[in-house]
Amino acid sequence: MRTTRRRPAANANSGPTGPEFEERIRRDATLDDLDLDLAAAFLEPTPVGGRPAVDCLQHYGLIRSEGDDRRVTNAALLLFARADEDRWHPRAGLRIARVAGTQWLAANQNVTDTAHVYPPLASAIGESLRAAEMQVRRSDALRDIFFRDMPEYPDFAWREVIVNAVAHRDYATRRPTEVTFFDDRMEVASPGGPFAPVTVEELSQGKQVRANRNPRMARVLADAGVMRGKGEGFAKLFKAMSDSSLRAPKVVHRAGLFIVSLRNEPEAAMAGPGWKNVVRSLRVSREQKRILLARPDGFTHEDYRKLNTVLEDDAKRGVHDLVRKGITTCTFTAEDEMPVYYLTAELDATRWFLEDRVPKLRKHYRRDPKLRVAEYRTLFKAAPAHATRELRQLVELGFLREEGRGRGKGYLPLAGLRK
């Protein structure tokens, strides 16, 4: 289990939950409470980078002059407070956790890994992204579609939801930002809801919207290259998930938390192991195989184009070639709608036959290296003639190999059952 030093709770600074909070002067803080070296390094990429750190902080309104004194704001302390200061914003950090399963169990007994990251945010953002990256696994489903090793969430997507939570959360509350990796999703829960006029409905539709609860900090983070400052982050987040054939993010505001969930499930019905083996054997292009694996229940030209990131004319040629080769058929649902392409009846029947048979055959071969006709009949409740016909089909499709004769006759698994 990976953890960093847990800080003790302290008196929270209460107050409004909008820009007033980050702009509030902390009368009990001085410049000595800020890590000016950290500030200078973090602000180096900004338009004022290279100037003295105090001048940079004043440029962004993070400190303000009152006579001969320079006053420190909440925003300055959140971003650049010295690491050994505990009293400014207790629990304003992040907790990154890996949970076994799809739900929390009582007493957190299914938590397998945890990392706690604390302010200052200028260093906490990088630390939290590194801790989260350790929890992003590789996706077998996406590798089967794209024919290459891929993370279960696009890099831009998981980074965006974490940085967005840090930049826009309500820091007037005593709750950390929670980043949780379940088996089926990544969930980021941050205190506070969308800041008006932005709504959950707009964010759920992936619209480009812009409103900042912490505009000064957001501007600093944008100028430093940590986040986007044009309100386009959520729109690009939805596109990144769609481009990876994953379901759209889910956005909710519940119990004072703004929760964004990224699911690692493909957005369309995925091919099973038997159908994957059949597709691999087809004499078609990689792009054509990809659409047959990702959309076995039907697709359009636009689905083909988006999945393969090709031009519209290339998508049409690829789809029409599948029809010409007798792999798909075309159906118009309405005169003004885009045609939908489905597997031919014969191929679709083969697909569903394999979807049922292959998983059960794999289970059988895990306990017995050989399959006999009588066992097949019992396993699938098949009459003798049906069992013989189906076993012959499985041999022809490359899933089984016949061995022996008479009473010693049986079937051994081939590569199609091992993948």
mmCIF file with all atom_site columns, C-alpha atoms in Angstrom, residues 172-272:
data_model
loop_
_atom_site.group_PDB
_atom_site.id
_atom_site.type_symbol
_atom_site.label_atom_id
_atom_site.label_alt_id
_atom_site.label_comp_id
_atom_site.label_asym_id
_atom_site.label_entity_id
_atom_site.label_seq_id
_atom_site.pdbx_PDB_ins_code
_atom_site.Cartn_x
_atom_site.Cartn_y
_atom_site.Cartn_z
_atom_site.occupancy
_atom_site.B_iso_or_equiv
_atom_site.pdbx_formal_charge
_atom_site.auth_seq_id
_atom_site.auth_comp_id
_atom_site.auth_asym_id
_atom_site.auth_atom_id
_atom_site.pdbx_PDB_model_num
ATOM 1   C CA . ALA A 1 172 ? -14.371 25.906  1.945   1.00 0.00 ? 172 ALA A CA 1
ATOM 2   C CA . THR A 1 173 ? -15.339 22.379  3.007   1.00 0.00 ? 173 THR A CA 1
ATOM 3   C CA . ARG A 1 174 ? -13.397 19.833  5.046   1.00 0.00 ? 174 ARG A CA 1
ATOM 4   C CA . ARG A 1 175 ? -13.524 17.001  2.540   1.00 0.00 ? 175 ARG A CA 1
ATOM 5   C CA . PRO A 1 176 ? -10.783 15.657  0.291   1.00 0.00 ? 176 PRO A CA 1
ATOM 6   C CA . THR A 1 177 ? -11.196 14.976  -3.395  1.00 0.00 ? 177 THR A CA 1
ATOM 7   C CA . GLU A 1 178 ? -11.683 11.224  -3.827  1.00 0.00 ? 178 GLU A CA 1
ATOM 8   C CA . VAL A 1 179 ? -10.277 9.380   -6.874  1.00 0.00 ? 179 VAL A CA 1
ATOM 9   C CA . THR A 1 180 ? -11.403 5.759   -6.827  1.00 0.00 ? 180 THR A CA 1
ATOM 10  C CA . PHE A 1 181 ? -10.551 2.998   -9.284  1.00 0.00 ? 181 PHE A CA 1
ATOM 11  C CA . PHE A 1 182 ? -13.166 0.223   -9.267  1.00 0.00 ? 182 PHE A CA 1
ATOM 12  C CA . ASP A 1 183 ? -12.986 -2.822  -11.533 1.00 0.00 ? 183 ASP A CA 1
ATOM 13  C CA . ASP A 1 184 ? -15.500 -1.310  -13.966 1.00 0.00 ? 184 ASP A CA 1
ATOM 14  C CA . ARG A 1 185 ? -14.956 2.434   -13.598 1.00 0.00 ? 185 ARG A CA 1
ATOM 15  C CA . MET A 1 186 ? -12.892 5.329   -12.354 1.00 0.00 ? 186 MET A CA 1
ATOM 16  C CA . GLU A 1 187 ? -14.793 7.767   -10.146 1.00 0.00 ? 187 GLU A CA 1
ATOM 17  C CA . VAL A 1 188 ? -13.704 11.274  -9.120  1.00 0.00 ? 188 VAL A CA 1
ATOM 18  C CA . ALA A 1 189 ? -15.786 12.910  -6.372  1.00 0.00 ? 189 ALA A CA 1
ATOM 19  C CA . SER A 1 190 ? -15.025 16.514  -5.415  1.00 0.00 ? 190 SER A CA 1
ATOM 20  C CA . PRO A 1 191 ? -16.810 18.782  -2.914  1.00 0.00 ? 191 PRO A CA 1
ATOM 21  C CA . GLY A 1 192 ? -19.298 21.216  -4.421  1.00 0.00 ? 192 GLY A CA 1
ATOM 22  C CA . GLY A 1 193 ? -21.466 21.106  -7.511  1.00 0.00 ? 193 GLY A CA 1
ATOM 23  C CA . PRO A 1 194 ? -21.123 22.761  -10.922 1.00 0.00 ? 194 PRO A CA 1
ATOM 24  C CA . PHE A 1 195 ? -20.629 26.504  -10.544 1.00 0.00 ? 195 PHE A CA 1
ATOM 25  C CA . ALA A 1 196 ? -23.453 28.587  -12.037 1.00 0.00 ? 196 ALA A CA 1
ATOM 26  C CA . PRO A 1 197 ? -24.389 29.056  -14.800 1.00 0.00 ? 197 PRO A CA 1
ATOM 27  C CA . VAL A 1 198 ? -22.937 25.616  -15.671 1.00 0.00 ? 198 VAL A CA 1
ATOM 28  C CA . THR A 1 199 ? -25.373 22.742  -15.058 1.00 0.00 ? 199 THR A CA 1
ATOM 29  C CA . VAL A 1 200 ? -25.020 18.992  -14.656 1.00 0.00 ? 200 VAL A CA 1
ATOM 30  C CA . GLU A 1 201 ? -27.233 18.569  -17.720 1.00 0.00 ? 201 GLU A CA 1
ATOM 31  C CA . GLU A 1 202 ? -24.865 20.592  -19.911 1.00 0.00 ? 202 GLU A CA 1
ATOM 32  C CA . LEU A 1 203 ? -21.830 18.716  -18.644 1.00 0.00 ? 203 LEU A CA 1
ATOM 33  C CA . SER A 1 204 ? -23.593 15.368  -19.117 1.00 0.00 ? 204 SER A CA 1
ATOM 34  C CA . GLN A 1 205 ? -24.031 16.222  -22.791 1.00 0.00 ? 205 GLN A CA 1
ATOM 35  C CA . GLY A 1 206 ? -20.363 17.082  -23.226 1.00 0.00 ? 206 GLY A CA 1
ATOM 36  C CA . LYS A 1 207 ? -21.105 20.721  -24.030 1.00 0.00 ? 207 LYS A CA 1
ATOM 37  C CA . GLN A 1 208 ? -18.381 23.346  -24.043 1.00 0.00 ? 208 GLN A CA 1
ATOM 38  C CA . VAL A 1 209 ? -19.150 25.478  -20.986 1.00 0.00 ? 209 VAL A CA 1
ATOM 39  C CA . ARG A 1 210 ? -17.126 27.854  -18.884 1.00 0.00 ? 210 ARG A CA 1
ATOM 40  C CA . ALA A 1 211 ? -17.549 29.007  -15.296 1.00 0.00 ? 211 ALA A CA 1
ATOM 41  C CA . ASN A 1 212 ? -14.991 28.922  -12.498 1.00 0.00 ? 212 ASN A CA 1
ATOM 42  C CA . ARG A 1 213 ? -15.555 28.671  -8.776  1.00 0.00 ? 213 ARG A CA 1
ATOM 43  C CA . ASN A 1 214 ? -11.846 29.479  -8.366  1.00 0.00 ? 214 ASN A CA 1
ATOM 44  C CA . PRO A 1 215 ? -11.054 31.741  -11.344 1.00 0.00 ? 215 PRO A CA 1
ATOM 45  C CA . ARG A 1 216 ? -7.679  32.971  -10.065 1.00 0.00 ? 216 ARG A CA 1
ATOM 46  C CA . MET A 1 217 ? -6.366  29.476  -9.463  1.00 0.00 ? 217 MET A CA 1
ATOM 47  C CA . ALA A 1 218 ? -7.854  28.279  -12.747 1.00 0.00 ? 218 ALA A CA 1
ATOM 48  C CA . ARG A 1 219 ? -6.053  31.060  -14.613 1.00 0.00 ? 219 ARG A CA 1
ATOM 49  C CA . VAL A 1 220 ? -2.744  30.170  -12.956 1.00 0.00 ? 220 VAL A CA 1
ATOM 50  C CA . LEU A 1 221 ? -3.187  26.480  -13.776 1.00 0.00 ? 221 LEU A CA 1
ATOM 51  C CA . ALA A 1 222 ? -4.122  27.294  -17.371 1.00 0.00 ? 222 ALA A CA 1
ATOM 52  C CA . ASP A 1 223 ? -1.174  29.648  -17.878 1.00 0.00 ? 223 ASP A CA 1
ATOM 53  C CA . ALA A 1 224 ? 1.152   27.053  -16.353 1.00 0.00 ? 224 ALA A CA 1
ATOM 54  C CA . GLY A 1 225 ? -0.097  24.477  -18.870 1.00 0.00 ? 225 GLY A CA 1
ATOM 55  C CA . VAL A 1 226 ? -1.708  22.219  -16.268 1.00 0.00 ? 226 VAL A CA 1
ATOM 56  C CA . MET A 1 227 ? -5.268  22.617  -17.550 1.00 0.00 ? 227 MET A CA 1
ATOM 57  C CA . ARG A 1 228 ? -7.249  24.135  -20.395 1.00 0.00 ? 228 ARG A CA 1
ATOM 58  C CA . GLY A 1 229 ? -8.729  27.553  -19.784 1.00 0.00 ? 229 GLY A CA 1
ATOM 59  C CA . LYS A 1 230 ? -11.315 27.762  -22.563 1.00 0.00 ? 230 LYS A CA 1
ATOM 60  C CA . GLY A 1 231 ? -14.122 25.678  -21.090 1.00 0.00 ? 231 GLY A CA 1
ATOM 61  C CA . GLU A 1 232 ? -13.478 22.916  -23.618 1.00 0.00 ? 232 GLU A CA 1
ATOM 62  C CA . GLY A 1 233 ? -12.158 20.287  -21.237 1.00 0.00 ? 233 GLY A CA 1
ATOM 63  C CA . PHE A 1 234 ? -15.420 18.364  -20.828 1.00 0.00 ? 234 PHE A CA 1
ATOM 64  C CA . ALA A 1 235 ? -16.177 18.446  -24.539 1.00 0.00 ? 235 ALA A CA 1
ATOM 65  C CA . LYS A 1 236 ? -12.739 16.958  -25.248 1.00 0.00 ? 236 LYS A CA 1
ATOM 66  C CA . LEU A 1 237 ? -13.225 14.472  -22.414 1.00 0.00 ? 237 LEU A CA 1
ATOM 67  C CA . PHE A 1 238 ? -16.367 13.095  -24.063 1.00 0.00 ? 238 PHE A CA 1
ATOM 68  C CA . LYS A 1 239 ? -14.610 12.958  -27.439 1.00 0.00 ? 239 LYS A CA 1
ATOM 69  C CA . ALA A 1 240 ? -11.615 11.098  -25.977 1.00 0.00 ? 240 ALA A CA 1
ATOM 70  C CA . MET A 1 241 ? -13.890 8.430   -24.504 1.00 0.00 ? 241 MET A CA 1
ATOM 71  C CA . SER A 1 242 ? -15.867 8.112   -27.738 1.00 0.00 ? 242 SER A CA 1
ATOM 72  C CA . ASP A 1 243 ? -12.702 7.866   -29.838 1.00 0.00 ? 243 ASP A CA 1
ATOM 73  C CA . SER A 1 244 ? -11.658 4.905   -27.688 1.00 0.00 ? 244 SER A CA 1
ATOM 74  C CA . SER A 1 245 ? -15.085 3.259   -28.188 1.00 0.00 ? 245 SER A CA 1
ATOM 75  C CA . LEU A 1 246 ? -15.864 3.689   -24.484 1.00 0.00 ? 246 LEU A CA 1
ATOM 76  C CA . ARG A 1 247 ? -19.128 4.777   -22.919 1.00 0.00 ? 247 ARG A CA 1
ATOM 77  C CA . ALA A 1 248 ? -19.735 8.479   -22.333 1.00 0.00 ? 248 ALA A CA 1
ATOM 78  C CA . PRO A 1 249 ? -18.734 9.825   -18.896 1.00 0.00 ? 249 PRO A CA 1
ATOM 79  C CA . LYS A 1 250 ? -21.446 9.970   -16.267 1.00 0.00 ? 250 LYS A CA 1
ATOM 80  C CA . VAL A 1 251 ? -21.851 13.236  -14.345 1.00 0.00 ? 251 VAL A CA 1
ATOM 81  C CA . VAL A 1 252 ? -23.927 13.637  -11.165 1.00 0.00 ? 252 VAL A CA 1
ATOM 82  C CA . HIS A 1 253 ? -24.238 16.062  -8.251  1.00 0.00 ? 253 HIS A CA 1
ATOM 83  C CA . ARG A 1 254 ? -25.140 14.131  -5.108  1.00 0.00 ? 254 ARG A CA 1
ATOM 84  C CA . ALA A 1 255 ? -24.852 14.788  -1.374  1.00 0.00 ? 255 ALA A CA 1
ATOM 85  C CA . GLY A 1 256 ? -22.698 17.875  -1.911  1.00 0.00 ? 256 GLY A CA 1
ATOM 86  C CA . LEU A 1 257 ? -20.282 16.062  -4.236  1.00 0.00 ? 257 LEU A CA 1
ATOM 87  C CA . PHE A 1 258 ? -19.659 16.535  -7.937  1.00 0.00 ? 258 PHE A CA 1
ATOM 88  C CA . ILE A 1 259 ? -18.990 13.030  -9.268  1.00 0.00 ? 259 ILE A CA 1
ATOM 89  C CA . VAL A 1 260 ? -17.581 12.142  -12.682 1.00 0.00 ? 260 VAL A CA 1
ATOM 90  C CA . SER A 1 261 ? -17.407 8.458   -13.629 1.00 0.00 ? 261 SER A CA 1
ATOM 91  C CA . LEU A 1 262 ? -15.406 6.991   -16.508 1.00 0.00 ? 262 LEU A CA 1
ATOM 92  C CA . ARG A 1 263 ? -16.436 3.443   -17.377 1.00 0.00 ? 263 ARG A CA 1
ATOM 93  C CA . ASN A 1 264 ? -13.965 1.051   -18.955 1.00 0.00 ? 264 ASN A CA 1
ATOM 94  C CA . GLU A 1 265 ? -16.779 -0.713  -20.842 1.00 0.00 ? 265 GLU A CA 1
ATOM 95  C CA . PRO A 1 266 ? -17.058 -0.365  -24.633 1.00 0.00 ? 266 PRO A CA 1
ATOM 96  C CA . GLU A 1 267 ? -20.020 1.741   -25.744 1.00 0.00 ? 267 GLU A CA 1
ATOM 97  C CA . ALA A 1 268 ? -21.379 -0.954  -28.069 1.00 0.00 ? 268 ALA A CA 1
ATOM 98  C CA . ALA A 1 269 ? -21.957 -4.689  -27.768 1.00 0.00 ? 269 ALA A CA 1
ATOM 99  C CA . MET A 1 270 ? -18.568 -6.337  -27.865 1.00 0.00 ? 270 MET A CA 1
ATOM 100 C CA . ALA A 1 271 ? -17.625 -9.498  -29.667 1.00 0.00 ? 271 ALA A CA 1
ATOM 101 C CA . GLY A 1 272 ? -17.140 -12.633 -27.603 1.00 0.00 ? 272 GLY A CA 1
#
